[in-house]
Short mmCIF file of N, CA and C in Angstrom, two decimals:
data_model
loop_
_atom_site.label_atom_id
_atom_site.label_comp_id
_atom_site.label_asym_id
_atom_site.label_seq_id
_atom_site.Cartn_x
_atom_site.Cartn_y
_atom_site.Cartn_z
N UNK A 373 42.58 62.13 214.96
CA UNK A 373 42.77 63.27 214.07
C UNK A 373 43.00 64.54 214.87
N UNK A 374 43.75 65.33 214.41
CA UNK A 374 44.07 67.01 214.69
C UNK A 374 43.32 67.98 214.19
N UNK A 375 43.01 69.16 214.53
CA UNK A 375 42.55 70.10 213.89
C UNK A 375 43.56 70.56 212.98
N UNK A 376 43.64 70.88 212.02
CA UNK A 376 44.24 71.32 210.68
C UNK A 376 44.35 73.04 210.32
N UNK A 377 45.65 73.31 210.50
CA UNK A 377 46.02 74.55 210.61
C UNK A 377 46.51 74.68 208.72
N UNK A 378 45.76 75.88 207.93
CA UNK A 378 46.32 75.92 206.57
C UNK A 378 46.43 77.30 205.82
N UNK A 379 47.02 77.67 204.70
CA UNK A 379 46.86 78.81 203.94
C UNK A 379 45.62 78.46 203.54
N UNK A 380 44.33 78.59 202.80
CA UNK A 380 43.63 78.77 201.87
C UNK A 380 43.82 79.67 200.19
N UNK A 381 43.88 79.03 199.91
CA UNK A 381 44.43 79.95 198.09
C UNK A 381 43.23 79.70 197.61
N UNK A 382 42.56 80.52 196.68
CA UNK A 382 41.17 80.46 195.96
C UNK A 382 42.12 81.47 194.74
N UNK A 383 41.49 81.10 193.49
CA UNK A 383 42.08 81.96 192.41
C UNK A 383 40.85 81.71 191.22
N UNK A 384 40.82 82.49 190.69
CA UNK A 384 39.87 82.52 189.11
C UNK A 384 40.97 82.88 187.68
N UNK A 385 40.69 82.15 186.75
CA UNK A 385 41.28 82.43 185.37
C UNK A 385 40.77 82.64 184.93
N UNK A 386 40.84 83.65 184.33
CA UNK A 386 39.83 84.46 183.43
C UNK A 386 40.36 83.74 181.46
N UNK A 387 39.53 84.55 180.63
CA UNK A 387 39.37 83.62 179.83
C UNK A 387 40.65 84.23 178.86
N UNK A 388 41.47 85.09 179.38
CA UNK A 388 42.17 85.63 178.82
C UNK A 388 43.43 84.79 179.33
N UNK A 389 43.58 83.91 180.41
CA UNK A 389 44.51 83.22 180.53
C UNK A 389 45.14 83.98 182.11
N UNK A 390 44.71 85.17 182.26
CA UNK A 390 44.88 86.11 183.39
C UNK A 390 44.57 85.35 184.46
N UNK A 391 45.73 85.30 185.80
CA UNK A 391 45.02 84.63 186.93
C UNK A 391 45.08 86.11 188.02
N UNK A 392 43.85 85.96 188.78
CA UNK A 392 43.20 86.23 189.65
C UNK A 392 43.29 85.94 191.24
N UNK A 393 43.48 86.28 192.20
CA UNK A 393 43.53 85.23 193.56
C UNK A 393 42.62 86.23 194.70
N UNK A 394 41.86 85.50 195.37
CA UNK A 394 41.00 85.84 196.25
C UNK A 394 41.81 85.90 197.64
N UNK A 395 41.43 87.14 198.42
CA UNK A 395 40.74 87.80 198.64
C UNK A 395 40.11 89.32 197.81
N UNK A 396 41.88 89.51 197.46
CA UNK A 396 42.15 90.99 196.78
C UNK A 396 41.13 91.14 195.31
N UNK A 397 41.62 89.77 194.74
CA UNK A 397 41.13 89.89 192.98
C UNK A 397 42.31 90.37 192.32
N UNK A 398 43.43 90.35 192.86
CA UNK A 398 44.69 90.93 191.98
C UNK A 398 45.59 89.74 191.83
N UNK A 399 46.54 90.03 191.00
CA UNK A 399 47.57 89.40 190.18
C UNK A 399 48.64 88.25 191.66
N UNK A 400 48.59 88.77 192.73
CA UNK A 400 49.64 88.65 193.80
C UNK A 400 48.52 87.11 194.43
N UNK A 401 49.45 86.42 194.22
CA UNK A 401 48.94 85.24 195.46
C UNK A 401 48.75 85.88 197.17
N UNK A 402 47.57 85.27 197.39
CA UNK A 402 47.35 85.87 198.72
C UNK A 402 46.39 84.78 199.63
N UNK A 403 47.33 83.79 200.49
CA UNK A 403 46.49 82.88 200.94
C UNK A 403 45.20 83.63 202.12
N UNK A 404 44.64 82.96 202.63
CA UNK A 404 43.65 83.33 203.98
C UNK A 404 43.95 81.99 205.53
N UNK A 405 44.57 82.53 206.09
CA UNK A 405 44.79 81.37 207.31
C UNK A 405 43.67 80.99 208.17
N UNK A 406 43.33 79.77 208.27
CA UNK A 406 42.07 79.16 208.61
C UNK A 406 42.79 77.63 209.12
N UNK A 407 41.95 77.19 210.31
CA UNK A 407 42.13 76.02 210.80
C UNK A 407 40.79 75.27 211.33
N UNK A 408 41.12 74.52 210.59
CA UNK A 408 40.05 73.14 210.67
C UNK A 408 39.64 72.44 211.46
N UNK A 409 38.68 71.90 211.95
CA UNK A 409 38.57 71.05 213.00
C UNK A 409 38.69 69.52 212.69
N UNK A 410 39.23 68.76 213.15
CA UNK A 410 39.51 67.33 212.89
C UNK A 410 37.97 66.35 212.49
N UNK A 411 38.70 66.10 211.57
CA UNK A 411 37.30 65.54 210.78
C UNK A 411 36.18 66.45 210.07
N UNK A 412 36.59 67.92 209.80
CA UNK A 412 35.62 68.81 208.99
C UNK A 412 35.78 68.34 207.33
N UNK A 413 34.47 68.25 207.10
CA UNK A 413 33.96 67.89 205.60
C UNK A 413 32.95 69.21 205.00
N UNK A 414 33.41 69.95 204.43
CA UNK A 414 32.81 71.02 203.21
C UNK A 414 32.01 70.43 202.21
N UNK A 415 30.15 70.68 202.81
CA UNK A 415 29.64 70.29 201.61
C UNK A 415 29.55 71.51 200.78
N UNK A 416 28.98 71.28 199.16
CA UNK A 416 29.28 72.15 198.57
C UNK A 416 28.03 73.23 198.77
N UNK A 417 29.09 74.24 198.31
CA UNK A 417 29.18 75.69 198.97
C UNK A 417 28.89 76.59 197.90
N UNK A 418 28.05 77.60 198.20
CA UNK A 418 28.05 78.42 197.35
C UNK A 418 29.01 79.72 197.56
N UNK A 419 29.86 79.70 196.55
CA UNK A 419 30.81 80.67 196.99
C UNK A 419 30.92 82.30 196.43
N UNK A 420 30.48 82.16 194.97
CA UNK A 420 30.38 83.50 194.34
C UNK A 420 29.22 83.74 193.90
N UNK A 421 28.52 85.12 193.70
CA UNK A 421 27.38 85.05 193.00
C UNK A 421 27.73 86.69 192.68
N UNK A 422 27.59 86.93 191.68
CA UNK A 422 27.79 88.46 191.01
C UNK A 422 26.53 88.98 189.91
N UNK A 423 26.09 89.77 189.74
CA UNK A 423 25.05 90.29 188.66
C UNK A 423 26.39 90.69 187.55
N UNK A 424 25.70 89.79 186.25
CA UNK A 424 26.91 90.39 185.09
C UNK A 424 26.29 91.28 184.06
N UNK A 425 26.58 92.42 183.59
CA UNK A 425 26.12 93.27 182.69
C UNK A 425 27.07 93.25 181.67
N UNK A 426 26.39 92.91 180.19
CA UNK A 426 26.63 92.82 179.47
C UNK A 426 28.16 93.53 178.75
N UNK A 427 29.29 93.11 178.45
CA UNK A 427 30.16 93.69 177.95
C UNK A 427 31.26 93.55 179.08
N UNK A 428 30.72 93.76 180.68
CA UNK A 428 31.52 94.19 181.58
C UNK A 428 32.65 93.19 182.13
N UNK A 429 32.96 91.58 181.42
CA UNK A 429 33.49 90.29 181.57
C UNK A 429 34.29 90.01 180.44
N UNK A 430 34.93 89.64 180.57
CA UNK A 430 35.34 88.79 178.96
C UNK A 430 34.74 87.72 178.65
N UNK A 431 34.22 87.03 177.58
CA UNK A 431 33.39 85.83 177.00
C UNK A 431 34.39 84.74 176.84
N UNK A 432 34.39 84.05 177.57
CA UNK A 432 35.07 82.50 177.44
C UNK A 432 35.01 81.94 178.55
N UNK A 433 35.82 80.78 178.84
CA UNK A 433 35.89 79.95 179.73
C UNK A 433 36.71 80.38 181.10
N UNK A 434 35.61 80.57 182.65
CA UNK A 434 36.61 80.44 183.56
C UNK A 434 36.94 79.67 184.12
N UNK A 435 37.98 79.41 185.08
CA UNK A 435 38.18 78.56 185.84
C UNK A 435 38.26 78.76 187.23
N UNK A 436 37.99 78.07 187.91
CA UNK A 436 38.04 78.27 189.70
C UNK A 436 39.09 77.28 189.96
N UNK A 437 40.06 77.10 191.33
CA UNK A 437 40.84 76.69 191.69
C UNK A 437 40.90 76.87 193.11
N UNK A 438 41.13 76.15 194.13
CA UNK A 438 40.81 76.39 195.68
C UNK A 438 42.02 74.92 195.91
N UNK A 439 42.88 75.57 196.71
CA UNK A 439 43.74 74.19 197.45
C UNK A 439 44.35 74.62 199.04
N UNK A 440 43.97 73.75 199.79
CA UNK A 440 44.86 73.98 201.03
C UNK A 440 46.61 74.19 200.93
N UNK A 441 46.91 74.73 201.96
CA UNK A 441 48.69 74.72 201.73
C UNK A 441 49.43 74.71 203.12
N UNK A 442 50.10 74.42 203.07
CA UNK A 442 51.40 74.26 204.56
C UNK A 442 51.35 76.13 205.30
N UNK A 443 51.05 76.04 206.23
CA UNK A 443 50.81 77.63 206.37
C UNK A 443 52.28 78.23 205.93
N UNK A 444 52.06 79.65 205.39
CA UNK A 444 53.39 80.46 205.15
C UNK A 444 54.19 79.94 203.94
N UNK A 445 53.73 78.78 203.56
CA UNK A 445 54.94 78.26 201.87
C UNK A 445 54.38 78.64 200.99
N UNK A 446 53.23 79.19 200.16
CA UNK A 446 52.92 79.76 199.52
C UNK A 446 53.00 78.36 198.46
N UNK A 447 52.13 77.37 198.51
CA UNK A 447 51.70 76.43 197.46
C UNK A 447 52.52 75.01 197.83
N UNK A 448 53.19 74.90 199.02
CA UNK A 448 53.18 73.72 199.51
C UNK A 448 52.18 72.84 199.77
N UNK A 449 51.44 72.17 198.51
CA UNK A 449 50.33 71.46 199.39
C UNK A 449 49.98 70.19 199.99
N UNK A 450 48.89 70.56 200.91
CA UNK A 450 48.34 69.65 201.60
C UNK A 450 46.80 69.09 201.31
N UNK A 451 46.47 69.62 200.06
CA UNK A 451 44.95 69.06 199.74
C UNK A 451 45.21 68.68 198.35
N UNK A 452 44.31 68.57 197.70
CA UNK A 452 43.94 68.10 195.93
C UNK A 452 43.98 69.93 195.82
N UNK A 453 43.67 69.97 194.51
CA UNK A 453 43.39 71.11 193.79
C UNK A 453 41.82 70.97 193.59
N UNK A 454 40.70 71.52 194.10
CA UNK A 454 39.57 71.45 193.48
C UNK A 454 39.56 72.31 192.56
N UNK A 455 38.76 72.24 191.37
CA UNK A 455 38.10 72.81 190.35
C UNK A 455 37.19 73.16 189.87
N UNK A 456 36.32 73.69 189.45
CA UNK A 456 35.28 74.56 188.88
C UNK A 456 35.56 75.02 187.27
N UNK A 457 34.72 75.27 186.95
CA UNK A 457 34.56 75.64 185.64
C UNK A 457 33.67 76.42 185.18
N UNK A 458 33.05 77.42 183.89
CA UNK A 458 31.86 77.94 183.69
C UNK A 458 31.96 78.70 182.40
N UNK A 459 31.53 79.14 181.76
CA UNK A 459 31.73 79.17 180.59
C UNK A 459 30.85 80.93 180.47
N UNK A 460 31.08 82.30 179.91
CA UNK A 460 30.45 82.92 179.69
C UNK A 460 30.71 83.16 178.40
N UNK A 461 29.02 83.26 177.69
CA UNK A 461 28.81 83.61 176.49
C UNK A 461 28.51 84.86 175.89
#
């Protein structure tokens, strides 16, 4: 095995159907370049944690989305799509 050179894309959908992409939090896809070491396995991770005050979210369903990509193609990929889910009431 090789160490693994990739974009990182992370994005949130908000419940309005609005997508989101991490780092910024804005509308613009914006990968993060990161390389892997051969044979690295991600156990799960805690990735976000925010205090929510009432009103300040929209109420429905979000979604999380995280996939590796071919560096520089902007969604050429090279992993699954993981997913997440969560629901605010």
């Amino acid at each position: 095995y090789e160490d693994l050179k990739a974009d990182l894309y992370i994005a949130v959908q908000l419940p309005t159907g609005e997508v989101l992409y991490y780092p910024s939090w804005s509308v613009e896809p914006s990968g993060l370049s990161v390389s892997l070491p051969a044979g690295f396995n991600l156990a799960p991770t805690l990735f976000l944690r925010m205090q929510y005050t009432e009103g300040s979210l929209p109420k429905g369903e979000y979604k999380l989305f995280a996939a590796l990509v071919e560096p520089g193609t902007h969604f050429e990929l090279i992993s699954s799509i993981a997913q997440a889910s969560w629901v605010l009431y």
